[in-house]
PDB file of C-alpha atoms in Angstrom:
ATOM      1  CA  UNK W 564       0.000   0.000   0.000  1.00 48.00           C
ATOM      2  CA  UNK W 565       1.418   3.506  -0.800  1.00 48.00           C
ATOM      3  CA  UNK W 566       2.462   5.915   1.866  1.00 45.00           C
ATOM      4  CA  UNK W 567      -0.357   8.106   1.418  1.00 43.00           C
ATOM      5  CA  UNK W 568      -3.507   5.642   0.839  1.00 46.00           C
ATOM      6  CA  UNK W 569      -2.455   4.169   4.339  1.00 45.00           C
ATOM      7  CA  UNK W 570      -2.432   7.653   5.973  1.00 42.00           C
ATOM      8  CA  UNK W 571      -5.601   8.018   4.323  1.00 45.00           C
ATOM      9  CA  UNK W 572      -7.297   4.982   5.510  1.00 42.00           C
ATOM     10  CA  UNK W 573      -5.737   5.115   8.738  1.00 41.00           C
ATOM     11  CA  UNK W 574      -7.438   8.483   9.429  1.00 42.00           C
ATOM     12  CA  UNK W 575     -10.810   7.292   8.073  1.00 44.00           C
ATOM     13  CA  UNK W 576     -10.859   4.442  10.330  1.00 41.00           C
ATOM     14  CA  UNK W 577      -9.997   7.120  13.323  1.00 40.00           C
ATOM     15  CA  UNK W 578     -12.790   9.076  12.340  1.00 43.00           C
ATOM     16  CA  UNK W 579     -15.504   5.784  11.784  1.00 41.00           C
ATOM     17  CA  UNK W 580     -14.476   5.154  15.444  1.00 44.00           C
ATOM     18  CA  UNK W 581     -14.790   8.272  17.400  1.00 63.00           C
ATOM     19  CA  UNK W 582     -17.328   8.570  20.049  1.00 76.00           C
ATOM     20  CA  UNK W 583     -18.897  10.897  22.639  1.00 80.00           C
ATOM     21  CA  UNK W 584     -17.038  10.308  25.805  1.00 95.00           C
ATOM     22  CA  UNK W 585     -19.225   8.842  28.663  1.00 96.00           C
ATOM     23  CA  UNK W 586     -19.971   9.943  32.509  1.00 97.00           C
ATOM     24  CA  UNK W 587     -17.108   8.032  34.086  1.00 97.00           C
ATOM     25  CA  UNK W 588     -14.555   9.318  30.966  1.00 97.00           C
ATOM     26  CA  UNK W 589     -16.040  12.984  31.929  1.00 97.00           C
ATOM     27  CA  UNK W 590     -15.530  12.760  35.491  1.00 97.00           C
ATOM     28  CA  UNK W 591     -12.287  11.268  34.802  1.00 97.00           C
ATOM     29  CA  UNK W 592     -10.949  14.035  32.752  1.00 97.00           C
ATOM     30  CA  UNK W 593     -12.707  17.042  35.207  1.00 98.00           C
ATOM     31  CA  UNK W 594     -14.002  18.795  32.149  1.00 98.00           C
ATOM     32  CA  UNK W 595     -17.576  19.432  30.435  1.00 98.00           C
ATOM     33  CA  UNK W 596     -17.246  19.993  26.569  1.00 98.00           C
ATOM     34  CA  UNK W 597     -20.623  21.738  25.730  1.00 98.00           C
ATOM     35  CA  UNK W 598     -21.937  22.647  22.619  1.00 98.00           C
ATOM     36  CA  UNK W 599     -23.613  25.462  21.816  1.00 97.00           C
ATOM     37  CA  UNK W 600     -24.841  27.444  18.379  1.00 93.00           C
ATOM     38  CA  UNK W 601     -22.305  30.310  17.743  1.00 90.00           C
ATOM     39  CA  UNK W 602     -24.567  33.267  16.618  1.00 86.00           C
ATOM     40  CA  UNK W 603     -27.748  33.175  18.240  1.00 86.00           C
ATOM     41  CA  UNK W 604     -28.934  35.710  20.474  1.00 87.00           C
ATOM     42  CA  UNK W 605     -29.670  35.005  22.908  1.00 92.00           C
ATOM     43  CA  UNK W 606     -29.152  31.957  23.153  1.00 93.00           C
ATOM     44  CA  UNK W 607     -25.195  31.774  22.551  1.00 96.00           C
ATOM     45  CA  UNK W 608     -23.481  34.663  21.391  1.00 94.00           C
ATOM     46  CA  UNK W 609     -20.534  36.934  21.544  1.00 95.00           C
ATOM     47  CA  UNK W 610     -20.537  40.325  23.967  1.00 95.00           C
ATOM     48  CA  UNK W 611     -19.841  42.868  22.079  1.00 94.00           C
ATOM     49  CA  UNK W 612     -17.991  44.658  24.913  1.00 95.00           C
ATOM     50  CA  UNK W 613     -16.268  41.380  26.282  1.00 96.00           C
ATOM     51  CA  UNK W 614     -15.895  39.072  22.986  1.00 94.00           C
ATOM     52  CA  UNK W 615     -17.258  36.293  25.242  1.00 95.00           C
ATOM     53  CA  UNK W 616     -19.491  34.156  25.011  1.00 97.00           C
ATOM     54  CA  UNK W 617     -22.833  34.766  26.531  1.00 98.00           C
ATOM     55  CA  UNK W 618     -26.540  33.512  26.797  1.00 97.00           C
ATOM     56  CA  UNK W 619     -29.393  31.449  28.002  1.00 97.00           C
ATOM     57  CA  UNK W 620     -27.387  28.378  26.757  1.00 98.00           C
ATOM     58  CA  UNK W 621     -23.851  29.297  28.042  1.00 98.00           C
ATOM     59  CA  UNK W 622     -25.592  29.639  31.197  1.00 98.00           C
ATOM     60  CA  UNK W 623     -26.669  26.400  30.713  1.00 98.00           C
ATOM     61  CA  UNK W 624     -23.713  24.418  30.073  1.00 98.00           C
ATOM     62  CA  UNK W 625     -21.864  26.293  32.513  1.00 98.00           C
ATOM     63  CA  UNK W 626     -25.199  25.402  35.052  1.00 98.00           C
ATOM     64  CA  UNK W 627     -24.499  21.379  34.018  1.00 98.00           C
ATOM     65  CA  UNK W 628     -20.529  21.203  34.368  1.00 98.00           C
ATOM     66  CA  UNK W 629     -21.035  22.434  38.159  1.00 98.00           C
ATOM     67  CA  UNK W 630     -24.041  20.099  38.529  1.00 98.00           C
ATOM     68  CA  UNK W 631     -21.581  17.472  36.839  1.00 98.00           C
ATOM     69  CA  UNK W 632     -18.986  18.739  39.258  1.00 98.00           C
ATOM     70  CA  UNK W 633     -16.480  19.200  36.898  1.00 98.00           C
ATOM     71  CA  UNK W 634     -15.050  22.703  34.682  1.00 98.00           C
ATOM     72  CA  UNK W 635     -16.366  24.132  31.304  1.00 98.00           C
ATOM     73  CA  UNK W 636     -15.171  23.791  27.865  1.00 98.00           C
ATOM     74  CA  UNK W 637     -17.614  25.838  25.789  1.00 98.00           C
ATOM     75  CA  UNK W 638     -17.463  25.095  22.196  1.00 97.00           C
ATOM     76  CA  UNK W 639     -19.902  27.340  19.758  1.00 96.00           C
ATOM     77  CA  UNK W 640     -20.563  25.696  16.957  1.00 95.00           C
ATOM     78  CA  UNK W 641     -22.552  26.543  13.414  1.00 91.00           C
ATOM     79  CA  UNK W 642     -26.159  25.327  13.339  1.00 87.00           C
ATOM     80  CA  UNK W 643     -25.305  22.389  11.094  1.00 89.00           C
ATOM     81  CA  UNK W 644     -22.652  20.943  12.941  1.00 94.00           C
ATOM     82  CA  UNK W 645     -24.194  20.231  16.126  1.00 94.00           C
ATOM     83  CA  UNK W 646     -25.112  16.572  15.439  1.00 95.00           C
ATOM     84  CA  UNK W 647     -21.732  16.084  13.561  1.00 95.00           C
ATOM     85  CA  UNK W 648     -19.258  17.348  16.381  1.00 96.00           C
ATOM     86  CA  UNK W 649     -21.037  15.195  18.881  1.00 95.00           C
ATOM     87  CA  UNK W 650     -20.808  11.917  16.651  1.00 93.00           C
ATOM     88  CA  UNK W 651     -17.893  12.617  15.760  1.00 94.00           C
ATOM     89  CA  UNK W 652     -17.083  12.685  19.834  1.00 95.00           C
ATOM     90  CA  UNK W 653     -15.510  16.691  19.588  1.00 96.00           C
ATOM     91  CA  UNK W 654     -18.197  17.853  22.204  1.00 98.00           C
ATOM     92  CA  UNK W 655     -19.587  15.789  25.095  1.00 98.00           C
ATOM     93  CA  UNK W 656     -23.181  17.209  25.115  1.00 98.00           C
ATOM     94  CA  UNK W 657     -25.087  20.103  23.103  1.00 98.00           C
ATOM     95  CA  UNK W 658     -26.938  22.688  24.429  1.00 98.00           C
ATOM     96  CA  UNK W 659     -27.519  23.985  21.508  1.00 94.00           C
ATOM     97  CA  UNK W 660     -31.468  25.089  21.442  1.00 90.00           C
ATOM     98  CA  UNK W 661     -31.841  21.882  19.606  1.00 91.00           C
ATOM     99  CA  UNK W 662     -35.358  21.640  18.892  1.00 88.00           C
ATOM    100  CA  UNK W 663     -37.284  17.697  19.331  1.00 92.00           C
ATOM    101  CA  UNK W 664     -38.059  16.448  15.792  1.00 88.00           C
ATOM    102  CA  UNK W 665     -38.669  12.757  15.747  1.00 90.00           C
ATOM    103  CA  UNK W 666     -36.252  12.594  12.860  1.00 90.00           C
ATOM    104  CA  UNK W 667     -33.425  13.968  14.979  1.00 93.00           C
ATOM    105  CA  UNK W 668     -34.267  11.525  18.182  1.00 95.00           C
ATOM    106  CA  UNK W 669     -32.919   8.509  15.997  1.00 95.00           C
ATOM    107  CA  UNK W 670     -29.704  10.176  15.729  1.00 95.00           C
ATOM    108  CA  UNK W 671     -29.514  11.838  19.311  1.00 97.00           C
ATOM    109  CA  UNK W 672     -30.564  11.528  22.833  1.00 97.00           C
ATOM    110  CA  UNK W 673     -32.915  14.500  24.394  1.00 98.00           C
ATOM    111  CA  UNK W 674     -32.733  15.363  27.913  1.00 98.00           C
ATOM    112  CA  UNK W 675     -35.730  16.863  29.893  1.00 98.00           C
ATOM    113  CA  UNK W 676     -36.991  19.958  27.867  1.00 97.00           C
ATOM    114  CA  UNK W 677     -34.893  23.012  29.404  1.00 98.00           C
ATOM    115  CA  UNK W 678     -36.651  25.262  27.043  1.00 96.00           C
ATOM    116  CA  UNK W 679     -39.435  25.904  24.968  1.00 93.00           C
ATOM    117  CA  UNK W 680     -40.076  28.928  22.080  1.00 87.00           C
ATOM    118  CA  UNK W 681     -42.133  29.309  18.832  1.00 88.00           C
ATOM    119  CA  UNK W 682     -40.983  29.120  15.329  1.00 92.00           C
ATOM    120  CA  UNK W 683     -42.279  31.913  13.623  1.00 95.00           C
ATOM    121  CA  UNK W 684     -41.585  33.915  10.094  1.00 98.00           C
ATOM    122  CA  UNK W 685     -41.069  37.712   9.782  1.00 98.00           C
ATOM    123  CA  UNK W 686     -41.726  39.073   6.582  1.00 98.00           C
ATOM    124  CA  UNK W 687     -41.944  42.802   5.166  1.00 97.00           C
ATOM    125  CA  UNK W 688     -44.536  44.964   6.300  1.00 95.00           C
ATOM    126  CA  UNK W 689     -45.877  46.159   3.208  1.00 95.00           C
ATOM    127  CA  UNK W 690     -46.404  43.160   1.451  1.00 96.00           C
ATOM    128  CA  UNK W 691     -49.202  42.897   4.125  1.00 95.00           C
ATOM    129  CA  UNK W 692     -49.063  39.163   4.599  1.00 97.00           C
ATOM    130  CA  UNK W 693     -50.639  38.364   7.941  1.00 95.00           C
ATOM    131  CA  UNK W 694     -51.190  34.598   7.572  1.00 96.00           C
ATOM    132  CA  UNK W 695     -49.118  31.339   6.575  1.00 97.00           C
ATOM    133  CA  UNK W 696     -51.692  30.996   3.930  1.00 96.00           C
ATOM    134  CA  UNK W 697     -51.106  34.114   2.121  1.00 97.00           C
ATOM    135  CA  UNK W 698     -46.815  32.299   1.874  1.00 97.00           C
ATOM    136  CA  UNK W 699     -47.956  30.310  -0.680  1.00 97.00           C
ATOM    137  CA  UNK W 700     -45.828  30.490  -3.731  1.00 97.00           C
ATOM    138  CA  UNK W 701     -43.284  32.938  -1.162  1.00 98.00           C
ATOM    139  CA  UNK W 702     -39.548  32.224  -1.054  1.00 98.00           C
ATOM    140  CA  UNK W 703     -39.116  31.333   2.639  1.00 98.00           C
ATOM    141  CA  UNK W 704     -35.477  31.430   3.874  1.00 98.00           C
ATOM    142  CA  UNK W 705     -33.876  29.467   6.991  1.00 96.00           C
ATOM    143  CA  UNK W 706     -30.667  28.969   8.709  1.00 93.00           C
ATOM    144  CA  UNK W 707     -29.421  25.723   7.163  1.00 90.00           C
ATOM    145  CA  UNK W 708     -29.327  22.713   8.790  1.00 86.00           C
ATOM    146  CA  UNK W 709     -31.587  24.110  11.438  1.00 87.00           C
ATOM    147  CA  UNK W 710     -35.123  23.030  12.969  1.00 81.00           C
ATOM    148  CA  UNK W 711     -36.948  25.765  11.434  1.00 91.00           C
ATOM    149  CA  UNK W 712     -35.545  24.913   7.798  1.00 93.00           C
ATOM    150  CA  UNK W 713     -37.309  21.405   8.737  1.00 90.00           C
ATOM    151  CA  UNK W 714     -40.329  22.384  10.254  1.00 89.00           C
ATOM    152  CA  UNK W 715     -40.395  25.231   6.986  1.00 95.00           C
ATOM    153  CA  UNK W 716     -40.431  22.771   4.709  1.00 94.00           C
ATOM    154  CA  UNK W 717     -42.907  20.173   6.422  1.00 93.00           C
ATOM    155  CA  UNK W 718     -45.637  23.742   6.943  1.00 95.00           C
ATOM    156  CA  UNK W 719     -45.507  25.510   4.277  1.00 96.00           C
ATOM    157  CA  UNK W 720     -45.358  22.716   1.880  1.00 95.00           C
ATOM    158  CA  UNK W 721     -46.886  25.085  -1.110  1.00 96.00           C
ATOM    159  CA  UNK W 722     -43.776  27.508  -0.740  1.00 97.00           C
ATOM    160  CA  UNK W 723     -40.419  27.307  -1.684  1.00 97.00           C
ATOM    161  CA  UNK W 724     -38.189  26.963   1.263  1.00 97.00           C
ATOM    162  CA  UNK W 725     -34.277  28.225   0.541  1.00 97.00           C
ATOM    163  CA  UNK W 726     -31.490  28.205   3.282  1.00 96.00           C
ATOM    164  CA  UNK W 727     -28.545  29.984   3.892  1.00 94.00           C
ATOM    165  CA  UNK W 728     -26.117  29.613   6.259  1.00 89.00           C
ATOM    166  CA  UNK W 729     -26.965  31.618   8.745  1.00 90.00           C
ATOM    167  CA  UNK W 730     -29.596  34.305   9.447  1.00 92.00           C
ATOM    168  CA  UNK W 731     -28.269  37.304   9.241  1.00 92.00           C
ATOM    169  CA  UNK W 732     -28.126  36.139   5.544  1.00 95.00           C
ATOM    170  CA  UNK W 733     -31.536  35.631   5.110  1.00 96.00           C
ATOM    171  CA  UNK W 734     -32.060  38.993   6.950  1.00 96.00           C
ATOM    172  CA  UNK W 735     -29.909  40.679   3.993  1.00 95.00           C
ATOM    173  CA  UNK W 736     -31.973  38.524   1.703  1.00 96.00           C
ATOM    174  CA  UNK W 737     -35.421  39.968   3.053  1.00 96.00           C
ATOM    175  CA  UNK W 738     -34.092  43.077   2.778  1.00 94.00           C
ATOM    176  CA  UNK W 739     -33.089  43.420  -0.975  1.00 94.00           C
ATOM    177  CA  UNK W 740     -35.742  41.183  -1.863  1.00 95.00           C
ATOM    178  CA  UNK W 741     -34.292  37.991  -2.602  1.00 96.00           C
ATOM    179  CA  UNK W 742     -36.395  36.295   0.108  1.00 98.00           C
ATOM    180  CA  UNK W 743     -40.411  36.840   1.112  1.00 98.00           C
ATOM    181  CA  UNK W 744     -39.633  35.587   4.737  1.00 98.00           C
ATOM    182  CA  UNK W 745     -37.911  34.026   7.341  1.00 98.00           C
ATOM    183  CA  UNK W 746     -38.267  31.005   9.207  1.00 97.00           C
ATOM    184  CA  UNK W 747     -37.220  31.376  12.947  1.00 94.00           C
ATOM    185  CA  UNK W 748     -37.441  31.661  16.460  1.00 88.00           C
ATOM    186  CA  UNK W 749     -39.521  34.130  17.573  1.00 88.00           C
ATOM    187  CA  UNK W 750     -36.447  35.861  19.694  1.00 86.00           C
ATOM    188  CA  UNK W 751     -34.465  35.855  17.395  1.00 86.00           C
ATOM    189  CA  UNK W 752     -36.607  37.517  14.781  1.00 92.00           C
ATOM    190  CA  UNK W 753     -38.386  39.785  17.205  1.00 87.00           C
ATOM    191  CA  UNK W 754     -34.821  41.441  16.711  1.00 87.00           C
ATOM    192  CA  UNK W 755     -34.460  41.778  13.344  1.00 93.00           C
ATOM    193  CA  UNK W 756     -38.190  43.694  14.054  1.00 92.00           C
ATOM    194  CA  UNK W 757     -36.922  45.628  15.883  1.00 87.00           C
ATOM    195  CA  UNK W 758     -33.564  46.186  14.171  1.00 89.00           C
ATOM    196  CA  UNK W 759     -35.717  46.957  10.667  1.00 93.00           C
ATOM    197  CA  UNK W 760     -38.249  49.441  12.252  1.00 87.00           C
ATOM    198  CA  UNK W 761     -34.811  51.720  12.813  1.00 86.00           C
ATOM    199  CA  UNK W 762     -33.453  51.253   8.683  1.00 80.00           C
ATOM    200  CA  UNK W 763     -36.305  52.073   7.440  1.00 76.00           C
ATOM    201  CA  UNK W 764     -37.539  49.155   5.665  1.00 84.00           C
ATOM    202  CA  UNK W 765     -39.931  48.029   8.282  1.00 94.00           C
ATOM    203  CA  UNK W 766     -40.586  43.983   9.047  1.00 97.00           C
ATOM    204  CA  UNK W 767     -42.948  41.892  11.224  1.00 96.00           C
ATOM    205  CA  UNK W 768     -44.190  39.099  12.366  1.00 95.00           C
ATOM    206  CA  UNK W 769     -46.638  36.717  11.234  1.00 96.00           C
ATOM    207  CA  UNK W 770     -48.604  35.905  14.753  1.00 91.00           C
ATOM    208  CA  UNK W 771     -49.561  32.272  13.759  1.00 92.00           C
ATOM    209  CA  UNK W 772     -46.779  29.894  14.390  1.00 91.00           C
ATOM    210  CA  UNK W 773     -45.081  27.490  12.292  1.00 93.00           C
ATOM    211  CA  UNK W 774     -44.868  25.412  15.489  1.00 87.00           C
ATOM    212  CA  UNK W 775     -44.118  24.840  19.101  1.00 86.00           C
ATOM    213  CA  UNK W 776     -40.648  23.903  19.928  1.00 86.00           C
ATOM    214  CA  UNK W 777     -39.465  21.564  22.388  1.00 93.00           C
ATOM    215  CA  UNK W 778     -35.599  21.962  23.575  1.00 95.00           C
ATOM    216  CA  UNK W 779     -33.191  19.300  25.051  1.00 97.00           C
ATOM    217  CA  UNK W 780     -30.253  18.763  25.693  1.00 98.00           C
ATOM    218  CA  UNK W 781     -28.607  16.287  23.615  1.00 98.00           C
ATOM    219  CA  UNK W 782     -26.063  13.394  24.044  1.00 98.00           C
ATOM    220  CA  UNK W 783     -24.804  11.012  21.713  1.00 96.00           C
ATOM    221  CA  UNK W 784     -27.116   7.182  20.765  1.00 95.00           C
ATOM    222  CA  UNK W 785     -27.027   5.081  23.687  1.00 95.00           C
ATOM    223  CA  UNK W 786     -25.190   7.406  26.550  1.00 97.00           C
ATOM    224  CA  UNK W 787     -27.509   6.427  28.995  1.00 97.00           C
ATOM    225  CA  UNK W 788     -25.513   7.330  32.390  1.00 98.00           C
ATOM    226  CA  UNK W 789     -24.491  10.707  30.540  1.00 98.00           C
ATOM    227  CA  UNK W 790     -28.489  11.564  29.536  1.00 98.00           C
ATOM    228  CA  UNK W 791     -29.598  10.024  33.334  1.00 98.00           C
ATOM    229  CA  UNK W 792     -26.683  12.436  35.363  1.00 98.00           C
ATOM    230  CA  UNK W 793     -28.301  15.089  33.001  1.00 98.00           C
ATOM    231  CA  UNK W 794     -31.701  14.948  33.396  1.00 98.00           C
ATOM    232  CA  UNK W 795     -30.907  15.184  37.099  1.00 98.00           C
ATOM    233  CA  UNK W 796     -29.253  18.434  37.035  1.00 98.00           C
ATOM    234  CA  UNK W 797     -31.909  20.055  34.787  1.00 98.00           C
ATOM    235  CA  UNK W 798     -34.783  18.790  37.677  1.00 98.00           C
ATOM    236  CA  UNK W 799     -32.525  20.389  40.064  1.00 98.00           C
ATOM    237  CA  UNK W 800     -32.006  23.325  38.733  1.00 98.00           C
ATOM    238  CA  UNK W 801     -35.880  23.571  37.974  1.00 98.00           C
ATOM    239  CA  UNK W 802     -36.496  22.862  42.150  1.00 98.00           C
ATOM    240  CA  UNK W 803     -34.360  25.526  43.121  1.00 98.00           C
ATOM    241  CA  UNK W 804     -35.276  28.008  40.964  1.00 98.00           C
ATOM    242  CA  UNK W 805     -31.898  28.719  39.070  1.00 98.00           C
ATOM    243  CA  UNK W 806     -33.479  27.576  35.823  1.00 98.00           C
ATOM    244  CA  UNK W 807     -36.222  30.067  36.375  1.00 98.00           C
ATOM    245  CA  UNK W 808     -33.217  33.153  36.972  1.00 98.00           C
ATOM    246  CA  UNK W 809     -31.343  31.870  33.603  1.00 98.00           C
ATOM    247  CA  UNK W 810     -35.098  32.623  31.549  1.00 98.00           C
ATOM    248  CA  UNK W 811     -35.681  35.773  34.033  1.00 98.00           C
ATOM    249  CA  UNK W 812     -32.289  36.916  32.101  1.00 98.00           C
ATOM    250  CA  UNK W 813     -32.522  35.845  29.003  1.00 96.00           C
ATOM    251  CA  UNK W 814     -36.024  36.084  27.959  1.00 94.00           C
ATOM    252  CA  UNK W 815     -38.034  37.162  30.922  1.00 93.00           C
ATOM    253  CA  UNK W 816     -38.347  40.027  33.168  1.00 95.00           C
ATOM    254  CA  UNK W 817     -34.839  40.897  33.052  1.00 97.00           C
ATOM    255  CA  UNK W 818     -34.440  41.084  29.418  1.00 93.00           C
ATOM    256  CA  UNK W 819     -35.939  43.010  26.878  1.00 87.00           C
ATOM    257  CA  UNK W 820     -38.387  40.548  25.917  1.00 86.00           C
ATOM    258  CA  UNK W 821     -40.257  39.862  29.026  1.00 84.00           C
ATOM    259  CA  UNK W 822     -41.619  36.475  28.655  1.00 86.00           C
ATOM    260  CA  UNK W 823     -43.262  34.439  31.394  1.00 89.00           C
ATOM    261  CA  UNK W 824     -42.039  31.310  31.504  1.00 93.00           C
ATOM    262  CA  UNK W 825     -44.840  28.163  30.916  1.00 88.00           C
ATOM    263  CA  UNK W 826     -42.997  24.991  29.841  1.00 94.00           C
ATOM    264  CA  UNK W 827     -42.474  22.535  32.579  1.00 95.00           C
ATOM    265  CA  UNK W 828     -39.486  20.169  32.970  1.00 97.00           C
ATOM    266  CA  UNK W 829     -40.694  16.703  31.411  1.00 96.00           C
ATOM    267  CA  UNK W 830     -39.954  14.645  28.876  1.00 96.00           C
ATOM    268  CA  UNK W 831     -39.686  16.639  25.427  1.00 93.00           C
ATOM    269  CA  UNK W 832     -41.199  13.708  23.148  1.00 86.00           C
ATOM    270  CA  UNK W 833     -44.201  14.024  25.504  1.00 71.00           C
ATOM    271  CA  UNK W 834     -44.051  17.574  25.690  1.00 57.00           C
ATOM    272  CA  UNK W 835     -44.702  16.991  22.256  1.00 51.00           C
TER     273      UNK W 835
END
């Protein structure tokens, strides 16, 4: 075999083999590798001020490496490699507001729903669509690789659904016309409401959801005592209130969207 085809298929077989670690390998090494999206306010994104990482998800992987008892290695990731870096073993866990889609469950394990939001589309004001109804035929833009690209496409079977890479890109697109709407989180487009309403070329929502999402934390196939230790520290958290002071931040009364928090702590599939 030449030099190079056995470097080759030694590294493939590296790669084929790779696994999340487990509990005892966790504990072991004293260190938490959590996943979370890179650009998502605010859910994981960088301070402006600070160039740290901040949100309701940093909180929360920073919330299960104490409960784990062990330190933080936060690793943002794009949308579309969240299920990849955790086969591929590179993060232990992903907090990564990773949305419960039955599809998704055979690839990953969910934890106890931590969250819960609404996937919505903004689209511009003055083509005076108030109803998913009136998007059919409309090109609908989503992050790729995401839940709402998914859920987009399942919905609002009668439009055409694009994606880009990232939001902010479909944002642009909305803007210059390339794009009717975009498929989201609420949060995150309430934002670009507010951020339009300021340029001049004014968007908004469309009040009927595309659907209810259900958030997890998620662990590689078959890591049981990972999942179980978990699920543990979520219900803790939920019993002594510090998951209700990470959504007072984030999304509730301390935050500029001032939701009231109404999901409980249960199993997402049933949430669903």
């Amino acid at each position: 075999m030449k030099p190079f085809l056995a470097v080759a298929v030694t590294l493939l077989a590296l790669s084929s083999t790779a696994q999340a670690r487990d509990l005892k390998e966790i504990e072991g090494s004293k260190k938490l590798i959590c996943g979370t999206q890179s650009a998502s306010e605010p859910y994981a994104f960088q301070d402006p001020a600070t160039r740290k990482f901040v949100g309701y998800d940093v909180d929360m992987c920073q919330a299960l490496a104490k409960g784990l008892g062990v330190a933080l290695e936060h690793k943002p990731l794009s949308t579309e490699a969240r299920i990849p870096e955790l086969k591929m073993g590179r993060v232990d866990v992903v907090a990564g507001s990773m949305a419960y889609l039955p599809e998704r469950a055979t690839q990953v394990d969910y934890s106890v729903q931590y969250l819960q939001g609404s996937i919505k589309v903004l689209v511009r004001r003055d083509d005076k669509i108030d109803s998913l109804a009136k998007l059919e035929g409309k090109r609908i833009c989503a992050s790729k690789g995401s839940s709402s690209a998914a859920l987009a496409t399942r919905v609002l079977a009668k439009s055409q659904i694009v994606t880009y890479q990232d939001l902010a890109t479909c944002y642009l697109g909305l803007q210059n016309g390339k794009v009717d709407g975009i498929s989201a989180g609420e949060l995150t487009l309430k934002r670009f409401e507010i951020e339009s309403a300021k340029s001049g070329a004014a968007a908004v929502l469309v009040d009927e959801p595309l659907f209810t999402e259900r958030i997890g934390v998620v662990v590689s196939k078959g890591n049981t005592e990972l999942l179980d230790a978990i699920n543990k520290v979520i219900a803790r958290m939920d019993k002594d209130g510090e998951l209700d002071g990470i959504y007072a931040k984030w999304l509730g009364r301390d935050s500029i969207y001032k939701l009231t928090r109404q999901f409980k702590v249960e199993p997402v599939a049933q949430a669903n």
